[in-house]
PDB file of C-alpha atoms and ligand atoms in Angstrom:
ATOM      1  CA  UNK X   1      15.505 -27.483  10.616  1.00 53.00           C
ATOM      2  CA  UNK X   2      12.696 -28.711  12.771  1.00 78.00           C
ATOM      3  CA  UNK X   3      10.010 -28.919  10.098  1.00 87.00           C
ATOM      4  CA  UNK X   4       8.576 -32.450   9.756  1.00 90.00           C
ATOM      5  CA  UNK X   5       9.216 -33.813   6.276  1.00 92.00           C
ATOM      6  CA  UNK X   6       5.541 -34.369   5.584  1.00 93.00           C
ATOM      7  CA  UNK X   7       4.676 -30.783   6.460  1.00 93.00           C
ATOM      8  CA  UNK X   8       7.455 -29.587   4.197  1.00 94.00           C
ATOM      9  CA  UNK X   9       6.367 -31.775   1.285  1.00 95.00           C
ATOM     10  CA  UNK X  10       2.810 -30.641   1.733  1.00 93.00           C
ATOM     11  CA  UNK X  11       3.787 -27.017   1.355  1.00 94.00           C
ATOM     12  CA  UNK X  12       5.888 -27.868  -1.722  1.00 97.00           C
ATOM     13  CA  UNK X  13       2.934 -29.601  -3.331  1.00 97.00           C
ATOM     14  CA  UNK X  14       0.812 -26.441  -3.496  1.00 95.00           C
ATOM     15  CA  UNK X  15       2.766 -24.778  -6.313  1.00 97.00           C
ATOM     16  CA  UNK X  16       2.955 -28.063  -8.245  1.00 97.00           C
ATOM     17  CA  UNK X  17      -0.804 -28.349  -8.096  1.00 97.00           C
ATOM     18  CA  UNK X  18      -1.171 -24.872  -9.572  1.00 97.00           C
ATOM     19  CA  UNK X  19       1.342 -25.745 -12.281  1.00 98.00           C
ATOM     20  CA  UNK X  20      -0.652 -28.871 -13.164  1.00 98.00           C
ATOM     21  CA  UNK X  21      -3.875 -26.914 -13.520  1.00 98.00           C
ATOM     22  CA  UNK X  22      -2.135 -24.407 -15.759  1.00 98.00           C
ATOM     23  CA  UNK X  23      -0.644 -27.218 -17.862  1.00 98.00           C
ATOM     24  CA  UNK X  24      -4.117 -28.685 -18.390  1.00 98.00           C
ATOM     25  CA  UNK X  25      -5.261 -25.357 -19.814  1.00 98.00           C
ATOM     26  CA  UNK X  26      -2.436 -25.221 -22.332  1.00 98.00           C
ATOM     27  CA  UNK X  27      -3.811 -27.824 -24.827  1.00 98.00           C
ATOM     28  CA  UNK X  28      -7.351 -26.571 -24.212  1.00 98.00           C
ATOM     29  CA  UNK X  29      -6.333 -23.027 -25.140  1.00 98.00           C
ATOM     30  CA  UNK X  30      -4.339 -24.346 -28.097  1.00 98.00           C
ATOM     31  CA  UNK X  31      -7.338 -26.248 -29.369  1.00 98.00           C
ATOM     32  CA  UNK X  32      -9.617 -23.233 -29.318  1.00 97.00           C
ATOM     33  CA  UNK X  33      -7.097 -20.565 -30.304  1.00 97.00           C
ATOM     34  CA  UNK X  34      -4.522 -22.087 -32.665  1.00 97.00           C
ATOM     35  CA  UNK X  35      -4.223 -18.885 -34.658  1.00 97.00           C
ATOM     36  CA  UNK X  36      -3.384 -16.837 -31.611  1.00 97.00           C
ATOM     37  CA  UNK X  37      -0.618 -19.317 -30.869  1.00 96.00           C
ATOM     38  CA  UNK X  38       0.769 -18.988 -34.371  1.00 96.00           C
ATOM     39  CA  UNK X  39       0.387 -15.305 -34.969  1.00 97.00           C
ATOM     40  CA  UNK X  40       0.371 -13.628 -31.579  1.00 97.00           C
ATOM     41  CA  UNK X  41       2.207 -15.617 -28.928  1.00 96.00           C
ATOM     42  CA  UNK X  42       1.801 -12.924 -26.285  1.00 96.00           C
ATOM     43  CA  UNK X  43      -1.984 -12.807 -26.819  1.00 97.00           C
ATOM     44  CA  UNK X  44      -1.999 -16.577 -26.654  1.00 98.00           C
ATOM     45  CA  UNK X  45      -0.273 -16.445 -23.270  1.00 98.00           C
ATOM     46  CA  UNK X  46      -2.834 -13.943 -22.046  1.00 98.00           C
ATOM     47  CA  UNK X  47      -5.692 -16.123 -23.290  1.00 98.00           C
ATOM     48  CA  UNK X  48      -4.172 -19.164 -21.629  1.00 98.00           C
ATOM     49  CA  UNK X  49      -3.793 -17.299 -18.335  1.00 98.00           C
ATOM     50  CA  UNK X  50      -7.363 -16.030 -18.602  1.00 98.00           C
ATOM     51  CA  UNK X  51      -8.707 -19.578 -19.018  1.00 98.00           C
ATOM     52  CA  UNK X  52      -6.654 -20.706 -16.035  1.00 98.00           C
ATOM     53  CA  UNK X  53      -7.486 -17.724 -13.856  1.00 98.00           C
ATOM     54  CA  UNK X  54     -11.229 -17.947 -14.501  1.00 97.00           C
ATOM     55  CA  UNK X  55     -11.129 -21.189 -12.533  1.00 96.00           C
ATOM     56  CA  UNK X  56      -8.333 -20.521 -10.068  1.00 97.00           C
ATOM     57  CA  UNK X  57      -8.976 -16.819  -9.332  1.00 98.00           C
ATOM     58  CA  UNK X  58     -12.354 -17.275  -7.612  1.00 97.00           C
ATOM     59  CA  UNK X  59     -10.960 -20.204  -5.594  1.00 96.00           C
ATOM     60  CA  UNK X  60      -8.036 -18.152  -4.377  1.00 96.00           C
ATOM     61  CA  UNK X  61     -10.197 -15.159  -3.576  1.00 97.00           C
ATOM     62  CA  UNK X  62     -12.362 -17.433  -1.450  1.00 95.00           C
ATOM     63  CA  UNK X  63      -9.446 -18.445   0.775  1.00 92.00           C
ATOM     64  CA  UNK X  64     -10.596 -17.396   4.221  1.00 91.00           C
ATOM     65  CA  UNK X  65      -7.068 -16.950   5.469  1.00 89.00           C
ATOM     66  CA  UNK X  66      -6.421 -14.285   2.865  1.00 95.00           C
ATOM     67  CA  UNK X  67      -9.866 -12.742   2.516  1.00 97.00           C
ATOM     68  CA  UNK X  68      -9.751 -11.206   5.963  1.00 96.00           C
ATOM     69  CA  UNK X  69      -6.527  -9.315   5.176  1.00 98.00           C
ATOM     70  CA  UNK X  70      -7.575  -8.273   1.681  1.00 98.00           C
ATOM     71  CA  UNK X  71     -10.827  -7.019   3.181  1.00 98.00           C
ATOM     72  CA  UNK X  72      -8.877  -4.901   5.657  1.00 98.00           C
ATOM     73  CA  UNK X  73      -6.908  -3.327   2.818  1.00 98.00           C
ATOM     74  CA  UNK X  74      -9.654  -2.777   0.264  1.00 98.00           C
ATOM     75  CA  UNK X  75     -12.089  -1.370   2.791  1.00 98.00           C
ATOM     76  CA  UNK X  76      -9.589   1.499   3.259  1.00 98.00           C
ATOM     77  CA  UNK X  77      -9.663   2.402  -0.439  1.00 98.00           C
ATOM     78  CA  UNK X  78     -11.623   5.590  -1.110  1.00 98.00           C
ATOM     79  CA  UNK X  79     -12.051   8.466  -3.540  1.00 98.00           C
ATOM     80  CA  UNK X  80      -9.981   8.066  -6.682  1.00 98.00           C
ATOM     81  CA  UNK X  81      -8.668   4.514  -6.609  1.00 98.00           C
ATOM     82  CA  UNK X  82      -6.180   2.808  -8.929  1.00 98.00           C
ATOM     83  CA  UNK X  83      -5.900  -0.964  -8.772  1.00 99.00           C
ATOM     84  CA  UNK X  84      -2.914  -2.615 -10.443  1.00 98.00           C
ATOM     85  CA  UNK X  85      -3.659  -6.019 -11.981  1.00 98.00           C
ATOM     86  CA  UNK X  86      -7.226  -6.585 -10.726  1.00 98.00           C
ATOM     87  CA  UNK X  87      -7.497  -9.724 -12.894  1.00 98.00           C
ATOM     88  CA  UNK X  88     -11.064 -10.953 -13.282  1.00 98.00           C
ATOM     89  CA  UNK X  89     -12.308  -8.786 -10.416  1.00 98.00           C
ATOM     90  CA  UNK X  90     -12.548 -11.598  -7.894  1.00 98.00           C
ATOM     91  CA  UNK X  91     -11.485  -9.278  -5.072  1.00 98.00           C
ATOM     92  CA  UNK X  92     -13.741  -6.365  -6.033  1.00 98.00           C
ATOM     93  CA  UNK X  93     -16.424  -7.365  -3.532  1.00 98.00           C
ATOM     94  CA  UNK X  94     -14.179  -6.131  -0.703  1.00 98.00           C
ATOM     95  CA  UNK X  95     -14.410  -2.497  -1.806  1.00 98.00           C
ATOM     96  CA  UNK X  96     -16.767  -0.198   0.068  1.00 98.00           C
ATOM     97  CA  UNK X  97     -18.564   1.052  -3.039  1.00 98.00           C
ATOM     98  CA  UNK X  98     -20.011   4.050  -1.188  1.00 98.00           C
ATOM     99  CA  UNK X  99     -16.623   5.558  -0.423  1.00 98.00           C
ATOM    100  CA  UNK X 100     -15.130   4.940  -3.875  1.00 98.00           C
ATOM    101  CA  UNK X 101     -15.609   7.729  -6.427  1.00 98.00           C
ATOM    102  CA  UNK X 102     -13.882   6.025  -9.343  1.00 98.00           C
ATOM    103  CA  UNK X 103     -12.065   2.721  -9.537  1.00 98.00           C
ATOM    104  CA  UNK X 104      -9.479   2.548 -12.293  1.00 98.00           C
ATOM    105  CA  UNK X 105      -8.419  -1.033 -12.973  1.00 98.00           C
ATOM    106  CA  UNK X 106      -5.061  -1.234 -14.766  1.00 98.00           C
ATOM    107  CA  UNK X 107      -5.214  -4.776 -16.122  1.00 98.00           C
ATOM    108  CA  UNK X 108      -2.759  -5.704 -18.892  1.00 98.00           C
ATOM    109  CA  UNK X 109      -4.615  -8.893 -19.810  1.00 98.00           C
ATOM    110  CA  UNK X 110      -7.423  -7.518 -21.987  1.00 98.00           C
ATOM    111  CA  UNK X 111      -9.142 -10.929 -22.051  1.00 98.00           C
ATOM    112  CA  UNK X 112     -10.001 -10.398 -18.388  1.00 98.00           C
ATOM    113  CA  UNK X 113     -11.645  -6.996 -18.927  1.00 98.00           C
ATOM    114  CA  UNK X 114     -15.169  -8.210 -19.629  1.00 97.00           C
ATOM    115  CA  UNK X 115     -15.356 -10.272 -16.452  1.00 98.00           C
ATOM    116  CA  UNK X 116     -13.753  -7.420 -14.518  1.00 98.00           C
ATOM    117  CA  UNK X 117     -16.465  -5.002 -15.634  1.00 98.00           C
ATOM    118  CA  UNK X 118     -19.136  -7.586 -14.795  1.00 98.00           C
ATOM    119  CA  UNK X 119     -17.798  -8.032 -11.283  1.00 98.00           C
ATOM    120  CA  UNK X 120     -17.575  -4.262 -10.772  1.00 98.00           C
ATOM    121  CA  UNK X 121     -21.221  -3.914 -11.792  1.00 98.00           C
ATOM    122  CA  UNK X 122     -22.254  -6.796  -9.558  1.00 98.00           C
ATOM    123  CA  UNK X 123     -20.699  -5.131  -6.546  1.00 98.00           C
ATOM    124  CA  UNK X 124     -22.096  -1.650  -6.925  1.00 97.00           C
ATOM    125  CA  UNK X 125     -19.216  -0.124  -8.872  1.00 98.00           C
ATOM    126  CA  UNK X 126     -20.746  -0.413 -12.349  1.00 94.00           C
ATOM    127  CA  UNK X 127     -20.747   3.282 -13.204  1.00 96.00           C
ATOM    128  CA  UNK X 128     -17.634   3.970 -11.141  1.00 98.00           C
ATOM    129  CA  UNK X 129     -15.378   1.448 -12.835  1.00 98.00           C
ATOM    130  CA  UNK X 130     -12.952   2.307 -15.633  1.00 98.00           C
ATOM    131  CA  UNK X 131     -10.764  -0.421 -17.169  1.00 98.00           C
ATOM    132  CA  UNK X 132      -7.296   0.630 -18.241  1.00 98.00           C
ATOM    133  CA  UNK X 133      -5.330  -1.558 -20.612  1.00 98.00           C
ATOM    134  CA  UNK X 134      -1.943  -1.253 -18.932  1.00 98.00           C
ATOM    135  CA  UNK X 135       0.575  -2.975 -16.719  1.00 98.00           C
ATOM    136  CA  UNK X 136       1.979  -1.564 -13.488  1.00 98.00           C
ATOM    137  CA  UNK X 137       5.463  -0.653 -14.690  1.00 98.00           C
ATOM    138  CA  UNK X 138       5.884   3.049 -15.512  1.00 98.00           C
ATOM    139  CA  UNK X 139       6.540   2.512 -19.225  1.00 97.00           C
ATOM    140  CA  UNK X 140       3.091   0.999 -19.600  1.00 98.00           C
ATOM    141  CA  UNK X 141       1.110   2.723 -16.856  1.00 98.00           C
ATOM    142  CA  UNK X 142       2.060   6.347 -17.475  1.00 97.00           C
ATOM    143  CA  UNK X 143       1.161   6.486 -21.197  1.00 97.00           C
ATOM    144  CA  UNK X 144      -2.163   4.820 -20.359  1.00 98.00           C
ATOM    145  CA  UNK X 145      -2.903   7.336 -17.593  1.00 97.00           C
ATOM    146  CA  UNK X 146      -2.107  10.127 -20.031  1.00 97.00           C
ATOM    147  CA  UNK X 147      -4.427   8.646 -22.592  1.00 96.00           C
ATOM    148  CA  UNK X 148      -7.142   8.456 -19.931  1.00 96.00           C
ATOM    149  CA  UNK X 149      -6.410  12.132 -19.175  1.00 95.00           C
ATOM    150  CA  UNK X 150      -5.658  11.362 -15.543  1.00 96.00           C
ATOM    151  CA  UNK X 151      -2.177  12.760 -16.044  1.00 96.00           C
ATOM    152  CA  UNK X 152      -1.400  15.690 -18.309  1.00 92.00           C
ATOM    153  CA  UNK X 153       0.395  14.668 -21.463  1.00 88.00           C
ATOM    154  CA  UNK X 154       1.896  18.137 -21.809  1.00 86.00           C
ATOM    155  CA  UNK X 155       4.317  18.036 -18.892  1.00 82.00           C
ATOM    156  CA  UNK X 156       6.996  15.450 -18.231  1.00 82.00           C
ATOM    157  CA  UNK X 157       6.633  15.564 -14.442  1.00 87.00           C
ATOM    158  CA  UNK X 158       3.745  14.121 -12.475  1.00 92.00           C
ATOM    159  CA  UNK X 159       1.355  16.524 -10.726  1.00 92.00           C
ATOM    160  CA  UNK X 160       2.633  17.681  -7.331  1.00 92.00           C
ATOM    161  CA  UNK X 161      -0.811  17.246  -5.777  1.00 95.00           C
ATOM    162  CA  UNK X 162      -1.067  13.606  -6.865  1.00 97.00           C
ATOM    163  CA  UNK X 163      -3.892  11.839  -8.654  1.00 98.00           C
ATOM    164  CA  UNK X 164      -5.152   8.964  -6.495  1.00 98.00           C
ATOM    165  CA  UNK X 165      -6.294   8.601  -2.892  1.00 98.00           C
ATOM    166  CA  UNK X 166      -5.522   4.897  -2.913  1.00 98.00           C
ATOM    167  CA  UNK X 167      -3.416   2.606  -5.070  1.00 99.00           C
ATOM    168  CA  UNK X 168      -4.089  -1.098  -4.636  1.00 98.00           C
ATOM    169  CA  UNK X 169      -2.150  -4.217  -5.670  1.00 98.00           C
ATOM    170  CA  UNK X 170      -3.347  -7.711  -4.788  1.00 98.00           C
ATOM    171  CA  UNK X 171      -1.063 -10.509  -5.936  1.00 98.00           C
ATOM    172  CA  UNK X 172      -0.207  -8.681  -9.132  1.00 98.00           C
ATOM    173  CA  UNK X 173       3.194  -7.066  -8.651  1.00 98.00           C
ATOM    174  CA  UNK X 174       4.827 -10.504  -8.637  1.00 98.00           C
ATOM    175  CA  UNK X 175       4.019 -10.520 -12.352  1.00 98.00           C
ATOM    176  CA  UNK X 176       5.404  -7.060 -13.069  1.00 98.00           C
ATOM    177  CA  UNK X 177       9.055  -6.830 -14.172  1.00 98.00           C
ATOM    178  CA  UNK X 178      11.061  -7.356 -10.972  1.00 97.00           C
ATOM    179  CA  UNK X 179      13.965  -5.249 -12.172  1.00 97.00           C
ATOM    180  CA  UNK X 180      11.575  -2.295 -12.366  1.00 98.00           C
ATOM    181  CA  UNK X 181       9.882  -2.852  -9.034  1.00 98.00           C
ATOM    182  CA  UNK X 182      11.596   0.097  -7.344  1.00 98.00           C
ATOM    183  CA  UNK X 183      10.684   2.521 -10.131  1.00 98.00           C
ATOM    184  CA  UNK X 184       7.160   1.084 -10.255  1.00 98.00           C
ATOM    185  CA  UNK X 185       6.630   1.762  -6.561  1.00 98.00           C
ATOM    186  CA  UNK X 186       8.264   5.186  -6.892  1.00 98.00           C
ATOM    187  CA  UNK X 187       5.688   6.085  -9.551  1.00 98.00           C
ATOM    188  CA  UNK X 188       2.886   4.684  -7.370  1.00 98.00           C
ATOM    189  CA  UNK X 189       4.064   6.984  -4.598  1.00 98.00           C
ATOM    190  CA  UNK X 190       4.278   9.945  -6.967  1.00 97.00           C
ATOM    191  CA  UNK X 191       0.729   9.265  -8.189  1.00 98.00           C
ATOM    192  CA  UNK X 192      -0.676   9.270  -4.663  1.00 98.00           C
ATOM    193  CA  UNK X 193      -2.059  12.444  -3.173  1.00 98.00           C
ATOM    194  CA  UNK X 194      -0.370  13.514   0.063  1.00 98.00           C
ATOM    195  CA  UNK X 195      -1.901  11.304   2.760  1.00 98.00           C
ATOM    196  CA  UNK X 196      -2.985   8.783   0.119  1.00 98.00           C
ATOM    197  CA  UNK X 197      -2.301   5.116   0.696  1.00 98.00           C
ATOM    198  CA  UNK X 198      -0.573   2.328  -1.195  1.00 98.00           C
ATOM    199  CA  UNK X 199      -2.328  -0.876  -0.150  1.00 98.00           C
ATOM    200  CA  UNK X 200      -0.849  -4.193  -1.171  1.00 98.00           C
ATOM    201  CA  UNK X 201      -1.080  -7.898  -0.561  1.00 98.00           C
ATOM    202  CA  UNK X 202       1.722  -9.817  -2.237  1.00 98.00           C
ATOM    203  CA  UNK X 203       3.910 -12.880  -1.833  1.00 98.00           C
ATOM    204  CA  UNK X 204       7.592 -12.264  -1.273  1.00 98.00           C
ATOM    205  CA  UNK X 205      10.828 -14.138  -1.078  1.00 96.00           C
ATOM    206  CA  UNK X 206      12.121 -15.351   2.267  1.00 95.00           C
ATOM    207  CA  UNK X 207      15.507 -16.740   3.164  1.00 93.00           C
ATOM    208  CA  UNK X 208      14.751 -18.324   6.533  1.00 94.00           C
ATOM    209  CA  UNK X 209      14.802 -21.854   5.156  1.00 95.00           C
ATOM    210  CA  UNK X 210      17.606 -22.818   2.776  1.00 95.00           C
ATOM    211  CA  UNK X 211      15.854 -25.874   1.310  1.00 95.00           C
ATOM    212  CA  UNK X 212      12.703 -23.900   0.545  1.00 96.00           C
ATOM    213  CA  UNK X 213      14.738 -21.107  -0.959  1.00 96.00           C
ATOM    214  CA  UNK X 214      16.460 -23.589  -3.237  1.00 96.00           C
ATOM    215  CA  UNK X 215      13.134 -25.194  -4.170  1.00 97.00           C
ATOM    216  CA  UNK X 216      11.626 -21.800  -4.988  1.00 97.00           C
ATOM    217  CA  UNK X 217      14.702 -20.897  -7.013  1.00 97.00           C
ATOM    218  CA  UNK X 218      14.408 -24.131  -8.991  1.00 97.00           C
ATOM    219  CA  UNK X 219      10.677 -23.738  -9.521  1.00 97.00           C
ATOM    220  CA  UNK X 220      11.127 -20.159 -10.645  1.00 97.00           C
ATOM    221  CA  UNK X 221      12.772 -21.381 -13.851  1.00 97.00           C
ATOM    222  CA  UNK X 222       9.426 -22.534 -15.224  1.00 97.00           C
ATOM    223  CA  UNK X 223       6.924 -20.826 -12.893  1.00 98.00           C
ATOM    224  CA  UNK X 224       6.559 -17.539 -14.836  1.00 98.00           C
ATOM    225  CA  UNK X 225       5.877 -19.379 -18.085  1.00 97.00           C
ATOM    226  CA  UNK X 226       2.857 -21.149 -16.590  1.00 98.00           C
ATOM    227  CA  UNK X 227       1.686 -18.472 -14.163  1.00 98.00           C
ATOM    228  CA  UNK X 228       1.314 -15.425 -16.366  1.00 97.00           C
ATOM    229  CA  UNK X 229       4.768 -14.063 -15.601  1.00 97.00           C
ATOM    230  CA  UNK X 230       4.570 -14.414 -11.816  1.00 98.00           C
ATOM    231  CA  UNK X 231       7.901 -14.696  -9.989  1.00 98.00           C
ATOM    232  CA  UNK X 232       8.483 -16.450  -6.693  1.00 97.00           C
ATOM    233  CA  UNK X 233      11.167 -14.056  -5.498  1.00 96.00           C
ATOM    234  CA  UNK X 234       9.139 -10.890  -4.965  1.00 97.00           C
ATOM    235  CA  UNK X 235      10.706  -8.117  -2.942  1.00 97.00           C
ATOM    236  CA  UNK X 236       7.963  -5.555  -2.549  1.00 98.00           C
ATOM    237  CA  UNK X 237       8.443  -5.572   1.236  1.00 98.00           C
ATOM    238  CA  UNK X 238      12.088  -4.631   0.904  1.00 97.00           C
ATOM    239  CA  UNK X 239      11.433  -2.044  -1.787  1.00 98.00           C
ATOM    240  CA  UNK X 240       8.815  -0.275   0.276  1.00 98.00           C
ATOM    241  CA  UNK X 241      10.832  -0.397   3.488  1.00 97.00           C
ATOM    242  CA  UNK X 242      13.956   0.822   1.718  1.00 97.00           C
ATOM    243  CA  UNK X 243      12.486   4.028   0.315  1.00 97.00           C
ATOM    244  CA  UNK X 244      11.574   7.366   1.844  1.00 97.00           C
ATOM    245  CA  UNK X 245       8.528   9.530   1.306  1.00 97.00           C
ATOM    246  CA  UNK X 246       6.108   7.534   3.446  1.00 98.00           C
ATOM    247  CA  UNK X 247       4.566   9.007   6.562  1.00 97.00           C
ATOM    248  CA  UNK X 248       3.785   5.602   7.873  1.00 97.00           C
ATOM    249  CA  UNK X 249       4.306   2.126   6.518  1.00 97.00           C
ATOM    250  CA  UNK X 250       3.083  -1.060   8.020  1.00 98.00           C
ATOM    251  CA  UNK X 251       4.299  -4.205   6.324  1.00 98.00           C
ATOM    252  CA  UNK X 252       3.294  -7.390   8.077  1.00 97.00           C
ATOM    253  CA  UNK X 253       3.554 -11.067   7.281  1.00 97.00           C
ATOM    254  CA  UNK X 254       0.119 -12.643   7.297  1.00 95.00           C
ATOM    255  CA  UNK X 255      -0.853 -16.018   8.690  1.00 90.00           C
ATOM    256  CA  UNK X 256       1.397 -18.265  10.688  1.00 89.00           C
ATOM    257  CA  UNK X 257       4.332 -18.254   8.289  1.00 93.00           C
ATOM    258  CA  UNK X 258       7.030 -20.579   9.586  1.00 93.00           C
ATOM    259  CA  UNK X 259       9.762 -20.224   6.995  1.00 93.00           C
ATOM    260  CA  UNK X 260       9.423 -23.426   4.994  1.00 95.00           C
ATOM    261  CA  UNK X 261       6.484 -22.230   2.886  1.00 95.00           C
ATOM    262  CA  UNK X 262       7.114 -21.196  -0.712  1.00 96.00           C
ATOM    263  CA  UNK X 263       4.765 -18.244  -0.384  1.00 96.00           C
ATOM    264  CA  UNK X 264       5.246 -15.675   2.315  1.00 97.00           C
ATOM    265  CA  UNK X 265       2.365 -13.255   2.025  1.00 97.00           C
ATOM    266  CA  UNK X 266       2.757  -9.714   3.226  1.00 98.00           C
ATOM    267  CA  UNK X 267       0.185  -7.007   3.641  1.00 98.00           C
ATOM    268  CA  UNK X 268       1.209  -3.391   3.379  1.00 98.00           C
ATOM    269  CA  UNK X 269      -0.360  -0.083   4.263  1.00 98.00           C
ATOM    270  CA  UNK X 270       1.872   2.821   3.274  1.00 98.00           C
ATOM    271  CA  UNK X 271       0.725   6.411   3.683  1.00 98.00           C
ATOM    272  CA  UNK X 272       2.361   9.034   1.537  1.00 98.00           C
ATOM    273  CA  UNK X 273       3.870  11.939   3.445  1.00 97.00           C
TER     274      UNK X 273
HETATM  275  C1  SAM D 301      -2.501 -13.787  -9.735  1.00 75.29           C
HETATM  276  S1  SAM D 301      -3.451 -12.699 -10.689  1.00 75.29           S
HETATM  277  C2  SAM D 301      -4.297 -11.735  -9.424  1.00 75.29           C
HETATM  278  C3  SAM D 301      -5.554 -11.054  -9.916  1.00 75.29           C
HETATM  279  C4  SAM D 301      -6.340 -10.292  -8.845  1.00 75.29           C
HETATM  280  N1  SAM D 301      -5.553  -9.220  -8.263  1.00 75.29           N
HETATM  281  C5  SAM D 301      -6.839 -11.225  -7.774  1.00 75.29           C
HETATM  282  O1  SAM D 301      -6.322 -11.190  -6.657  1.00 75.29           O
HETATM  283  O2  SAM D 301      -7.789 -11.971  -8.058  1.00 75.29           O
HETATM  284  C6  SAM D 301      -2.209 -11.602 -11.325  1.00 75.29           C
HETATM  285  C7  SAM D 301      -2.749 -10.452 -12.154  1.00 75.29           C
HETATM  286  O3  SAM D 301      -1.704  -9.535 -12.456  1.00 75.29           O
HETATM  287  C8  SAM D 301      -1.822  -9.179 -13.810  1.00 75.29           C
HETATM  288  N2  SAM D 301      -0.511  -8.738 -14.309  1.00 75.29           N
HETATM  289  C9  SAM D 301       0.365  -9.423 -15.067  1.00 75.29           C
HETATM  290  N3  SAM D 301       1.431  -8.679 -15.356  1.00 75.29           N
HETATM  291  C10 SAM D 301       1.232  -7.484 -14.762  1.00 75.29           C
HETATM  292  C11 SAM D 301       1.966  -6.266 -14.725  1.00 75.29           C
HETATM  293  N4  SAM D 301       3.150  -6.146 -15.346  1.00 75.29           N
HETATM  294  N5  SAM D 301       1.434  -5.222 -14.049  1.00 75.29           N
HETATM  295  C12 SAM D 301       0.253  -5.341 -13.421  1.00 75.29           C
HETATM  296  N6  SAM D 301      -0.486  -6.465 -13.422  1.00 75.29           N
HETATM  297  C13 SAM D 301      -0.007  -7.515 -14.086  1.00 75.29           C
HETATM  298  C14 SAM D 301      -2.329 -10.411 -14.487  1.00 75.29           C
HETATM  299  O4  SAM D 301      -2.911 -10.102 -15.747  1.00 75.29           O
HETATM  300  C15 SAM D 301      -3.325 -10.914 -13.478  1.00 75.29           C
HETATM  301  O5  SAM D 301      -4.581 -10.337 -13.658  1.00 75.29           O
HETATM  302  C1  NAG D 302      11.508 -14.191   6.574  1.00 75.29           C
HETATM  303  O1  NAG D 302      10.321 -14.277   7.343  1.00 75.29           O
HETATM  304  C2  NAG D 302      10.487 -13.982   8.700  1.00 75.29           C
HETATM  305  C3  NAG D 302       9.167 -14.282   9.402  1.00 75.29           C
HETATM  306  O2  NAG D 302       8.108 -13.558   8.865  1.00 75.29           O
HETATM  307  C4  NAG D 302      10.928 -12.539   8.851  1.00 75.29           C
HETATM  308  O3  NAG D 302      11.115 -12.227  10.206  1.00 75.29           O
HETATM  309  C5  NAG D 302      12.232 -12.334   8.081  1.00 75.29           C
HETATM  310  O4  NAG D 302      12.582 -10.974   8.103  1.00 75.29           O
HETATM  311  C6  NAG D 302      12.062 -12.780   6.635  1.00 75.29           C
HETATM  312  N1  NAG D 302      13.347 -12.705   5.946  1.00 75.29           N
HETATM  313  C7  NAG D 302      13.499 -12.176   4.733  1.00 75.29           C
HETATM  314  C8  NAG D 302      14.891 -12.099   4.203  1.00 75.29           C
HETATM  315  O5  NAG D 302      12.563 -11.752   4.087  1.00 75.29           O
END
């Protein structure tokens, strides 16, 4: 393994830094929301993540290395758009508001909704934005889409002609249940109109470097607790490449990934057949 030790350590420090910031927000959130902690632990976790993400989200979205790729993806979104896990809307500025008819943001953390709506308004999507209180996995998403009358609640099957022109996920599917990733993407595909696109930017697992893999495995024991359920062993690339029904799918690693980094980011453009 030809990676200099210092370079390796540097890339291992990144996740620890994020953990530290999250840890700082734990007592702060406790102080202001003790009753949430006592009576609604899951709401407390959401509140904690919101406090953390309000600071970290804008920083991450400003990363020039990533912004260019996210811009490429979001500028393709048009017509009826569904975004999974838009967070506080820090990436919304990439959308071409003129080509979007409606942007549905399925964000399970309701504490982030107000900022999300603010950001949509700020970037020309004010009257085109609809927040949906749901997660990406089918058991949460489908009932919410039925309630929003985007999918008929009378039939069990999804409409043949699809519902959305674009479905977007930016660093959110790592937090969705990994065991349901395949069914989640299958539903995304079913919800797309023929020719519609699934556009994603996510970090995924990589096995090039054994030490890094072990480090990520170790970290992953506590990572989800502090990072709003995020997992370090995402497999969206493999899921998408292993399924049929796409006309075209381009999944590419972004940046100059060398194998020893904990995060391998991939960008995907998948067009439904
Ligand atoms: C790392 S943040 C990214 C937010 C935003 N996409 C961005 O790039 O700024 C992860 C987001 O995924 C959301 N999330 C958590 N669990 C989810 C799930 N099961 N399905 C969809 N989104 C989820 C979180 O609430 C959070 O907003
Ligand atoms: C790891 O990353 C390299 C470089 O991007 C890629 O060629 C390889 O397929 C990846 N391996 C896995 C198992 O994801």
